[in-house]
Coordinates of C-alpha atoms and ligand atoms in Angstrom, one line a residue:
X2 CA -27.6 -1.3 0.0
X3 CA -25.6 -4.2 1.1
X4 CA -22.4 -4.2 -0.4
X5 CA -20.2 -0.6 -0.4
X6 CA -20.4 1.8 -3.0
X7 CA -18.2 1.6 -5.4
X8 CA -15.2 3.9 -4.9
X9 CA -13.5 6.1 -7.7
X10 CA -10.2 4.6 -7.2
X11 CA -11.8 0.7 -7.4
X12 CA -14.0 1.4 -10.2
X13 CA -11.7 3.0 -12.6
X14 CA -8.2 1.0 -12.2
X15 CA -9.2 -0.9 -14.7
X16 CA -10.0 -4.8 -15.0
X17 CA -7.8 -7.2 -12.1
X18 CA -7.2 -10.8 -12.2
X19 CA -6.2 -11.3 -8.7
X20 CA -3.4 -14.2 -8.7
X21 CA -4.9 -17.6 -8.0
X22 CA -4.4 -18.9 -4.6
X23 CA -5.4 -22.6 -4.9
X24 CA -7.5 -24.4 -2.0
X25 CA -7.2 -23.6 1.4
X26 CA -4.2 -25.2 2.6
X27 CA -4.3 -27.1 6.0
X28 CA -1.4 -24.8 8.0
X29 CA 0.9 -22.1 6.9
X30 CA 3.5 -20.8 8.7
X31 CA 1.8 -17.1 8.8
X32 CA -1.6 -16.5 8.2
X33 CA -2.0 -12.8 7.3
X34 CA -6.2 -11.5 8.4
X35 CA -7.2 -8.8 5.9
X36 CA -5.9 -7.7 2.0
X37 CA -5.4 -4.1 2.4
X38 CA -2.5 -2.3 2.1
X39 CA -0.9 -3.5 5.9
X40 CA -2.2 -7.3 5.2
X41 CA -0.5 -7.6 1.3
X42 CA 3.2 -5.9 3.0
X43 CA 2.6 -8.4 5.7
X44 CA 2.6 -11.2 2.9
X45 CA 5.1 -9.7 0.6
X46 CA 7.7 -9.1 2.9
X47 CA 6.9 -13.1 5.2
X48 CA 6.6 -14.6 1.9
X49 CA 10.2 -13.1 0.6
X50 CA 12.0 -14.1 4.0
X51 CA 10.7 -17.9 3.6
X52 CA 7.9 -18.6 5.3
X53 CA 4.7 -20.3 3.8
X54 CA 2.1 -17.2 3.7
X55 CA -1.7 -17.5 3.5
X56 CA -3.7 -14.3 3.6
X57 CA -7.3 -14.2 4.1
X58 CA -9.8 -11.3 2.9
X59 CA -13.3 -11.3 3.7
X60 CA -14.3 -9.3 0.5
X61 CA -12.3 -8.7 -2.4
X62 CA -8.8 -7.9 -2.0
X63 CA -8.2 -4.2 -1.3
X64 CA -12.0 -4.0 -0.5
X65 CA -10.9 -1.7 3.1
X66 CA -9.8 1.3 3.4
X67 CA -7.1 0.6 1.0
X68 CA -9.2 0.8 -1.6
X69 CA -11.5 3.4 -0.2
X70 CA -9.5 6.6 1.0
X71 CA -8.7 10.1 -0.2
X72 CA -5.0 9.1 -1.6
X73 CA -2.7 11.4 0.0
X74 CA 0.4 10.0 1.1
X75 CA 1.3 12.3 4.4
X76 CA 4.3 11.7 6.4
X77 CA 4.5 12.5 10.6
X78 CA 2.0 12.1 13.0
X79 CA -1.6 11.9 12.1
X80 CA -2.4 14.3 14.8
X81 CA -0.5 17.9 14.6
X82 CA 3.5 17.6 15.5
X83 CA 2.3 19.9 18.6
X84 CA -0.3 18.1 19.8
X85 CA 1.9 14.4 19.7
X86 CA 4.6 16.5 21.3
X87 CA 2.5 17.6 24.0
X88 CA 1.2 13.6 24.3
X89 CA 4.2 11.9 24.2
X90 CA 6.9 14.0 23.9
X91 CA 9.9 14.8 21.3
X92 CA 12.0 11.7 21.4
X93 CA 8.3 10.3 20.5
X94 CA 7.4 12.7 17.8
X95 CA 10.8 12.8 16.5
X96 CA 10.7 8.6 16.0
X97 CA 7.3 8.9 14.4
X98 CA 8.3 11.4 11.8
X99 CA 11.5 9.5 11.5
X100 CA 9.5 6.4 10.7
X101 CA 7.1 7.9 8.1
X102 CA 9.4 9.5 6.0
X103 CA 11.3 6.2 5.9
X104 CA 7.9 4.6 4.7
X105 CA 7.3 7.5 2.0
X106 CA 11.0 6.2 0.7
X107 CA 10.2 3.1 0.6
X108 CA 6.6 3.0 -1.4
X109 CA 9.1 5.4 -3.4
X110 CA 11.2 2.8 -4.0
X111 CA 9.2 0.1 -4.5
X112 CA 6.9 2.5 -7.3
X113 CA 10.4 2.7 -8.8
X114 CA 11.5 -0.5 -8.4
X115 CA 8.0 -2.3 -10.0
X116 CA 7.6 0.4 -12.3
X117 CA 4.4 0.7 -10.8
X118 CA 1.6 2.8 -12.8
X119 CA -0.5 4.3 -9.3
X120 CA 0.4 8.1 -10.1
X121 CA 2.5 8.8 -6.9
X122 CA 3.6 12.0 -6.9
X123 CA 5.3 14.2 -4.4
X124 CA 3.6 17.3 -5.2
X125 CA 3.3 18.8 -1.6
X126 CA 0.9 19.0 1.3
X127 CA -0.7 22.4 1.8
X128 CA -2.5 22.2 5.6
X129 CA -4.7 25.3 5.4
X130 CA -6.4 27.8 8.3
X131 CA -10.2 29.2 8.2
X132 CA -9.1 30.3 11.9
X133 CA -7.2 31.8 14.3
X134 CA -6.7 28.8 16.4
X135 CA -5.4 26.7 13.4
X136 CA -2.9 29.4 12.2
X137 CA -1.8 29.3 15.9
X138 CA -1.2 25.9 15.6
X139 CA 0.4 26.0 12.2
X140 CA 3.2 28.6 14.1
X141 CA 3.8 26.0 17.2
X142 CA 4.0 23.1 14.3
X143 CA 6.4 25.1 11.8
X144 CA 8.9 26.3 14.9
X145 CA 8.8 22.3 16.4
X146 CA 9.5 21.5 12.3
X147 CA 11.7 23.2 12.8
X148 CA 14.3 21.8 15.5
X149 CA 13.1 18.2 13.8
X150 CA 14.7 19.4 10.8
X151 CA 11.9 18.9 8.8
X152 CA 10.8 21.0 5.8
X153 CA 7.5 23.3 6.4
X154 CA 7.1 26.6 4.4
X155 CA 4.2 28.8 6.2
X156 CA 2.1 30.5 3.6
X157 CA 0.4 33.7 4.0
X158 CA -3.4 34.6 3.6
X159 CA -2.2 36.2 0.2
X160 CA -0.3 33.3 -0.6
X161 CA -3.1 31.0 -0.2
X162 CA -5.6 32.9 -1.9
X163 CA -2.9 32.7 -5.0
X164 CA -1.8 29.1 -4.6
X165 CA -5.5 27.9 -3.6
X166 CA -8.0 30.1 -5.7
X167 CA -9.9 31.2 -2.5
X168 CA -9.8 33.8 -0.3
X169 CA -11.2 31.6 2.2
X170 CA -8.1 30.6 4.0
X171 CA -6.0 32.9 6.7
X172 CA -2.7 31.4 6.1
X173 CA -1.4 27.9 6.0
X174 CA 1.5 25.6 6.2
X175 CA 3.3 23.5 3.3
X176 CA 5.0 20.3 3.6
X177 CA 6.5 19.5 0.3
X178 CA 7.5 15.9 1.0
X179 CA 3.9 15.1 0.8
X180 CA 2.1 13.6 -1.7
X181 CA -0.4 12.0 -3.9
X182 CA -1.2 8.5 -5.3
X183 CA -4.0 6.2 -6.9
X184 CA -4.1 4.0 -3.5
X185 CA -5.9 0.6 -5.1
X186 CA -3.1 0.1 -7.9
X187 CA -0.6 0.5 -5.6
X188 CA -2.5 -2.3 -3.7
X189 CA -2.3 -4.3 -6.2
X190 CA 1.0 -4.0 -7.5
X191 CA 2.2 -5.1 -3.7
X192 CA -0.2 -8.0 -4.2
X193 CA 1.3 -9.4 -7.0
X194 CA 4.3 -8.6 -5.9
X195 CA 3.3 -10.9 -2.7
X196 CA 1.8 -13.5 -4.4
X197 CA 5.0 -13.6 -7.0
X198 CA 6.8 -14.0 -3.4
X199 CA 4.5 -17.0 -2.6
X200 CA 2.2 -15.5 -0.6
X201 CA -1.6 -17.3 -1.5
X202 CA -4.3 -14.1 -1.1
X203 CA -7.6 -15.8 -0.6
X204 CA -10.4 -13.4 -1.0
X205 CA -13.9 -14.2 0.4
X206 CA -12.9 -16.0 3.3
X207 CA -13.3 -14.5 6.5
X208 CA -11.5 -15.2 9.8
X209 CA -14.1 -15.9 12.5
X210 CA -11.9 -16.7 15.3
X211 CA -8.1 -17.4 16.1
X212 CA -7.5 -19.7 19.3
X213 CA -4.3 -21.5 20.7
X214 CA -3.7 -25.0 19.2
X215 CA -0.7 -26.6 21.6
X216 CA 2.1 -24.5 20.3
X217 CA 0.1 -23.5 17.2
X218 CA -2.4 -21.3 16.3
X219 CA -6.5 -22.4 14.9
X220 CA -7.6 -19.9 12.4
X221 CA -11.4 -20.4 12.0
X222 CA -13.0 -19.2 8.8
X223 CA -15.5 -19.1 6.6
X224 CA -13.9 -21.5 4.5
X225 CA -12.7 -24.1 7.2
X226 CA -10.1 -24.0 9.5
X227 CA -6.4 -23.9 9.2
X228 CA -3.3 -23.7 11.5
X229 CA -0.5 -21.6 11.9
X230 CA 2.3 -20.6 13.8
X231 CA 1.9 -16.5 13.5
X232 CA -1.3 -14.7 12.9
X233 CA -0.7 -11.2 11.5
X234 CA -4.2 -9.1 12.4
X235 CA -4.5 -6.7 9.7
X236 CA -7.7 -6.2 9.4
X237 CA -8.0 -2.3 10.6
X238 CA -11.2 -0.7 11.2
X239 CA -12.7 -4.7 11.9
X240 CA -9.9 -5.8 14.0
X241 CA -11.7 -5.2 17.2
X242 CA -14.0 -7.9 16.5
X243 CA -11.5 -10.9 16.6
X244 CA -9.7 -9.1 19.9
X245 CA -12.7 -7.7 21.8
X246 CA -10.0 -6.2 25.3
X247 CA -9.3 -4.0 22.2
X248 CA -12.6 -2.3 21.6
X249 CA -11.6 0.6 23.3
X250 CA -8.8 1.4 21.7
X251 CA -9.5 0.1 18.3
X252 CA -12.1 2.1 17.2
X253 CA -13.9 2.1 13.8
X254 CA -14.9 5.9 12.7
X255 CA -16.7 5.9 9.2
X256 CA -15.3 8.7 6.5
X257 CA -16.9 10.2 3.5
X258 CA -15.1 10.5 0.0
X259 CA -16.7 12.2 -3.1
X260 CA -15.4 12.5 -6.5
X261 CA -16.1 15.1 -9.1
X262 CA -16.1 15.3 -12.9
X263 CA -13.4 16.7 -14.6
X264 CA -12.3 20.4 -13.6
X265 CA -9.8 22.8 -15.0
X266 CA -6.6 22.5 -13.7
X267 CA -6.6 24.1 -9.9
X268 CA -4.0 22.4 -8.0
X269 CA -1.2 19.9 -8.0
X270 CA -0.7 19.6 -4.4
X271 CA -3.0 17.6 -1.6
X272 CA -5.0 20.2 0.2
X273 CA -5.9 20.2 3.9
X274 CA -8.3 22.3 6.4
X275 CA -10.4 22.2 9.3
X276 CA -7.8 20.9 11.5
X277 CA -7.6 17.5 8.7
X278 CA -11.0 16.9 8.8
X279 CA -11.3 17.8 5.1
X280 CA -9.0 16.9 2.2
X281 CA -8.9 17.2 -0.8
X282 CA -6.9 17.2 -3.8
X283 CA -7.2 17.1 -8.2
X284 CA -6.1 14.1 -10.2
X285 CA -4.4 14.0 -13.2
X286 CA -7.5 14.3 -15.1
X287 CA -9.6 17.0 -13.4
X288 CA -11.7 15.3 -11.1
X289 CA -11.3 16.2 -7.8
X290 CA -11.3 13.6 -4.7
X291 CA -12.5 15.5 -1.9
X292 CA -13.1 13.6 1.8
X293 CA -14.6 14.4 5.6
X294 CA -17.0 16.5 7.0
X295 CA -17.9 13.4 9.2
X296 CA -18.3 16.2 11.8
X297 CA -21.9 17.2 10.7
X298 CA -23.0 13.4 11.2
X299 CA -24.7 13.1 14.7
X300 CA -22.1 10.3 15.5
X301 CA -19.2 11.8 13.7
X302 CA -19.0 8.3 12.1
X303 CA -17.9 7.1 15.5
X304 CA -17.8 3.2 16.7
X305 CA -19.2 2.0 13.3
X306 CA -17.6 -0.8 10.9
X307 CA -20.4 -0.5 8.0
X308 CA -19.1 1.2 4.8
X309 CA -22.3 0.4 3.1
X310 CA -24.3 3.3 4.4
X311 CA -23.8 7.2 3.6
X312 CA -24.6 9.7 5.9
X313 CA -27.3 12.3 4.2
X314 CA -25.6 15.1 6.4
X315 CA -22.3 14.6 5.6
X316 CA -23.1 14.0 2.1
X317 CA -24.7 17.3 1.7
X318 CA -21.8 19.0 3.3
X319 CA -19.5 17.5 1.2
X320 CA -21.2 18.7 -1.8
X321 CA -21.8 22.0 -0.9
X322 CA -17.8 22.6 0.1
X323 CA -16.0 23.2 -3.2
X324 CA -18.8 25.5 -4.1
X325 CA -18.8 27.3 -1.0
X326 CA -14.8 27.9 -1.0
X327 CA -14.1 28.2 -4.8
X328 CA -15.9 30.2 -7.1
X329 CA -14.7 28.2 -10.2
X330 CA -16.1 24.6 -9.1
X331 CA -19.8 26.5 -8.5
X332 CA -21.5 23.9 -10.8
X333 CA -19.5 20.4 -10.7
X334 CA -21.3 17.2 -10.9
X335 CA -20.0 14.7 -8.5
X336 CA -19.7 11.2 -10.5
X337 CA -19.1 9.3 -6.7
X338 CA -19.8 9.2 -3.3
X339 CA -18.7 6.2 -1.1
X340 CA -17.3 5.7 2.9
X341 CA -14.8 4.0 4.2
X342 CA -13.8 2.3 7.6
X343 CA -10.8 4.0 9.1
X344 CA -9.2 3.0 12.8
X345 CA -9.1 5.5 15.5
X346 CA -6.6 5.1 18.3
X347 CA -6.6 6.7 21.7
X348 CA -3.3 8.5 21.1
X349 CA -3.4 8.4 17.4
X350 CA -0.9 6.3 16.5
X351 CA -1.0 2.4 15.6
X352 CA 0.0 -0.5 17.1
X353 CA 2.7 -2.1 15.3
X354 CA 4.0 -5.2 17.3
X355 CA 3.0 -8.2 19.6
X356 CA 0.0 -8.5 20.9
X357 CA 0.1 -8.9 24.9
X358 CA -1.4 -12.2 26.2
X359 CA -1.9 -13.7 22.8
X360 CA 1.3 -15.8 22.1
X361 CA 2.3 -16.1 18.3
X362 CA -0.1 -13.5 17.7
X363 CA 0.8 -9.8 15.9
X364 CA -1.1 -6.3 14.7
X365 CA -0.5 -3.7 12.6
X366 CA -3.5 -1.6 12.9
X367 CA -5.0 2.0 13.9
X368 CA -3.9 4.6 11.6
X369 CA -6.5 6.7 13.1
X370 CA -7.0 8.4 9.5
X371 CA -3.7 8.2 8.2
X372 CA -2.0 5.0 6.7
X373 CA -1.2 4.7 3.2
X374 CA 2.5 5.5 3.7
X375 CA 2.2 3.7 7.5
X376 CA 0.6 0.6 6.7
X377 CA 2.9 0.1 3.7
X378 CA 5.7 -0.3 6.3
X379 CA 4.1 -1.4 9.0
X380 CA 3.1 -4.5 7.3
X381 CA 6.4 -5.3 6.7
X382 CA 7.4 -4.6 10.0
X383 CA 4.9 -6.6 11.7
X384 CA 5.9 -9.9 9.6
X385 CA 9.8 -9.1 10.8
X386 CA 8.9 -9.4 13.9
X387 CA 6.4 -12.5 13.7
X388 CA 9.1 -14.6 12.1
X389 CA 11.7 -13.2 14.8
X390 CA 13.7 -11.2 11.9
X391 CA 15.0 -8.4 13.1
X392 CA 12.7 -5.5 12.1
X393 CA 13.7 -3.1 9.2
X394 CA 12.5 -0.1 11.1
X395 CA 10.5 0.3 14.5
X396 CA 8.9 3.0 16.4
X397 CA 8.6 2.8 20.2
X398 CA 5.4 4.9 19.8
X399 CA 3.8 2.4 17.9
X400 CA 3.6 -0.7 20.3
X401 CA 0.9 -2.7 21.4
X402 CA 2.4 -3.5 25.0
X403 CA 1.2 0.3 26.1
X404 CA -2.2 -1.0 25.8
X405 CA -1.8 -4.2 27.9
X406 CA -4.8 -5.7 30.2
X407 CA -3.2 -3.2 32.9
X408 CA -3.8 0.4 30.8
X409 CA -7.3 -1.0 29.9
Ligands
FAD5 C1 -12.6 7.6 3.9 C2 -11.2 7.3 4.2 C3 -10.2 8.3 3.7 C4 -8.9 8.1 4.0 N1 -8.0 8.9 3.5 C5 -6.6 8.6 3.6 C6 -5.7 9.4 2.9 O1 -6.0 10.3 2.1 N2 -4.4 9.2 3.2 C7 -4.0 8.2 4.0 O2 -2.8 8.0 4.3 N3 -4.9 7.4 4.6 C8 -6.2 7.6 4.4 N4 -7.1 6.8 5.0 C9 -6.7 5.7 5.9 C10 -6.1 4.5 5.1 O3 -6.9 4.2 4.0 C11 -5.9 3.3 6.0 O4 -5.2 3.6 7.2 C12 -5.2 2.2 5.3 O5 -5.8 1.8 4.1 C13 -5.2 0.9 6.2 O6 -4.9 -0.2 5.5 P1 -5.2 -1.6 6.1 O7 -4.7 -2.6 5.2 O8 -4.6 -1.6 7.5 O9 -6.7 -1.6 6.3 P2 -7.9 -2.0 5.2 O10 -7.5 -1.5 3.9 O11 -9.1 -1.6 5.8 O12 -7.8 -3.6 5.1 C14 -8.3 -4.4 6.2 C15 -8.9 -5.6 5.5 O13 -9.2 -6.6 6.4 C16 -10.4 -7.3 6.0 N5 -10.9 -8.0 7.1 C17 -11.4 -7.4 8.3 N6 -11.8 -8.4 9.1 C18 -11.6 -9.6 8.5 C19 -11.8 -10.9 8.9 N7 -12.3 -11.3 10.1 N8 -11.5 -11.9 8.0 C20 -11.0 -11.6 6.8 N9 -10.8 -10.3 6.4 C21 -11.0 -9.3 7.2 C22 -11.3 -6.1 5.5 O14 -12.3 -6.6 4.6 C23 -10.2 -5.2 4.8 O15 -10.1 -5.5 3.4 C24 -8.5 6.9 4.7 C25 -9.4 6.0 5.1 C26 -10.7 6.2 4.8 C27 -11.7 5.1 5.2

């Protein structure tokens, strides 16, 4: 197999004309690497405050991550409120939730806005224990929560088994702010969006190198080269490879996403366990969309880039978890299977910003498993900055500078 599997969420939004960039111009002002999520915001939001935008995709637009997850859309940290606390403190954890709530509102807004058709819905986020330790961790999240002012409900073991349909879980923890969407029309929406903004989305052209031109910028690519005064790297799980002193802290880890037939109705809310290694959650039509278990692979998906490969292990595992939890989804056909490149960090949180000792250049990248509501304003973020506008919203957490030659 060379090319991905076809995801759910890819095969079944329905027939895309992607908007017609023309040729390859010479220079732009921006040149945007990468047409997921981060890379089309990038382009929507240079595009709208003036500057001549070209963005370059190596595959099809939204061919990433973007158009490859598990479509929740969670706010806060991607690790546990505790654990991010305990890392880098409560001014820290308080600007990160702060930030991704403001991102939830604004893909809210924009859905609104466009009267986009991607099925976002804020039906809740139910993070649920198998264990002791996690419930332990649900208490230190909920009291933290807590003095954030953010909303959290704990459930009880009884009120999982009623809200769930299992008996499986110990307890568990609800955030109702979080919710659900059909990730690759969203994706496009912002692209045409973008492109009715100016931007000009080249797919199938990839960036091979960027270099310093005088007081410009030499994109290579597959297509020919091309200068520019800002290069926005948005290219996630593959960014590494154009920045190589980031290949320790931009690290590719594979995931795993199955989908299901239809189902009768279990739940409207996202469903989490295993301390987020597995999620899950039912669409509108039954089928349930059910992601992880890269923890029986014998890399845990680790330090690879190739979506074209799924692991036997964590396909069987994968397979065998609805049955094994709910006694109504015993004997459900699963209709696809496909992986996806996502971008570990060492601290779990992107970088958003600047990148240090590479004038003109930017990143907004390393989601670490998280990143539809973060990339959607983190894209426009990083394109504030590279045209020197002053930024919308910024998190100290997120920037690039704490991983400068001198932290390596
Ligand atoms: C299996 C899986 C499940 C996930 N589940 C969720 C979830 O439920 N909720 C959530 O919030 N997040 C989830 N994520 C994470 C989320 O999908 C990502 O954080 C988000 O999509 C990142 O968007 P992006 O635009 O930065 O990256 P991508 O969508 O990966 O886009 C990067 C693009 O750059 C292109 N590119 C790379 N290098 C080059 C180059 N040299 N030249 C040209 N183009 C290049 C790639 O082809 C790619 O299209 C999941 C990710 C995966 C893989």
């Amino acid at each position: 197999m060379t090319e991905p599997a076809a995801s759910f969420w890819l095969d079944r939004a329905g027939s895309w004309q992607p908007p017609d960039p023309g040729v390859l111009p010479a220079r732009a002002d921006v040149v945007v690497i990468g047409g997921g999520m981060t890379g089309l915001r990038a382009a929507q939001r240079a595009a709208v405050l003036g500057a001549h935008v070209v963005l370059l995709e190596q595959r099809a637009l939204v061919g990433g991550a973007t158009g490859r997850n598990g479509g929740h859309v969670v706010a806060g940290p991607a690790d546990s409120t505790a654990e991010t606390v305990r890392l880098l403190g409560m001014a820290a954890a308080r600007e990160i939730w702060d930030f991704t709530l403001h991102t939830v509102n604004a893909m809210r807004e924009f859905v609104a806005a466009e009267g986009v058709e991607c099925d976002l819905r804020f039906a809740g986020t139910a993070h649920l224990a198998f264990v002791e330790k996690e419930l332990a961790g649900f208490e230190a999240d909920a009291a933290l929560l807590q003095t954030l002012g953010i909303a959290a409900q704990p459930w009880s073991r009884a009120e999982c088994a009623t809200r769930t349909h299992s008996d499986a879980f110990i307890g568990g923890l609800f955030y109702p702010h979080g919710g659900q969407l059909w990730p690759a029309k969203l994706a496009r929406a912002v692209a045409a969006a973008a492109a009715r903004a100016g931007a000009r989305l080249h797919s199938g052209v990839q960036v091979h190198a960027v270099t310093a031109d005088g007081a410009m910028l030499q994109v290579q690519t597959s297509a020919g080269a091309l200068q520019a005064r800002a290069v926005i790297h948005a290219s996630n799980g593959w960014a590494r490879r154009l920045l190589p002193e980031l290949h320790n802290v931009l690290v590719p880890v594979i995931g795993q996403v199955l989908a299901t037939a239809p189902a009768a109705h279990m739940w409207d809310f996202g469903l989490v366990a295993n301390d987020g290694y597995e999620y899950w959650r039912q669409l509108p039509d039954g089928r349930i969309v059910l992601g992880g278990m890269r923890w029986r692979s014998a890399t845990m998906g680790r330090d690879c880039d190739d979506d074209t490969q799924l692991d036997a292990e964590t396909s069987a595992a994968l397979r065998a978890f609805l049955p094994a939890h709910f006694a109504a989804l015993a004997a459900l056909a699963v209709e696809y299977e496909w992986s996806g490149v996502m971008c570990y960090t060492p601290d779990a949180q992107p970088l958003v910003g600047a990148l240090p000792g590479r004038p003109g250049e930017y990143i907004a990248a390393g989601y670490t498993g998280h990143g539809m509501p973060l990339a959607f304003m983190a894209g426009c973020c990083v394109a504030e900055l590279a045209l020197g506008a002053p930024p919308t919203i910024t998190a100290n957490a997120f920037s690039p500078k704490r991983f400068d030659s001198t932290t390596l």
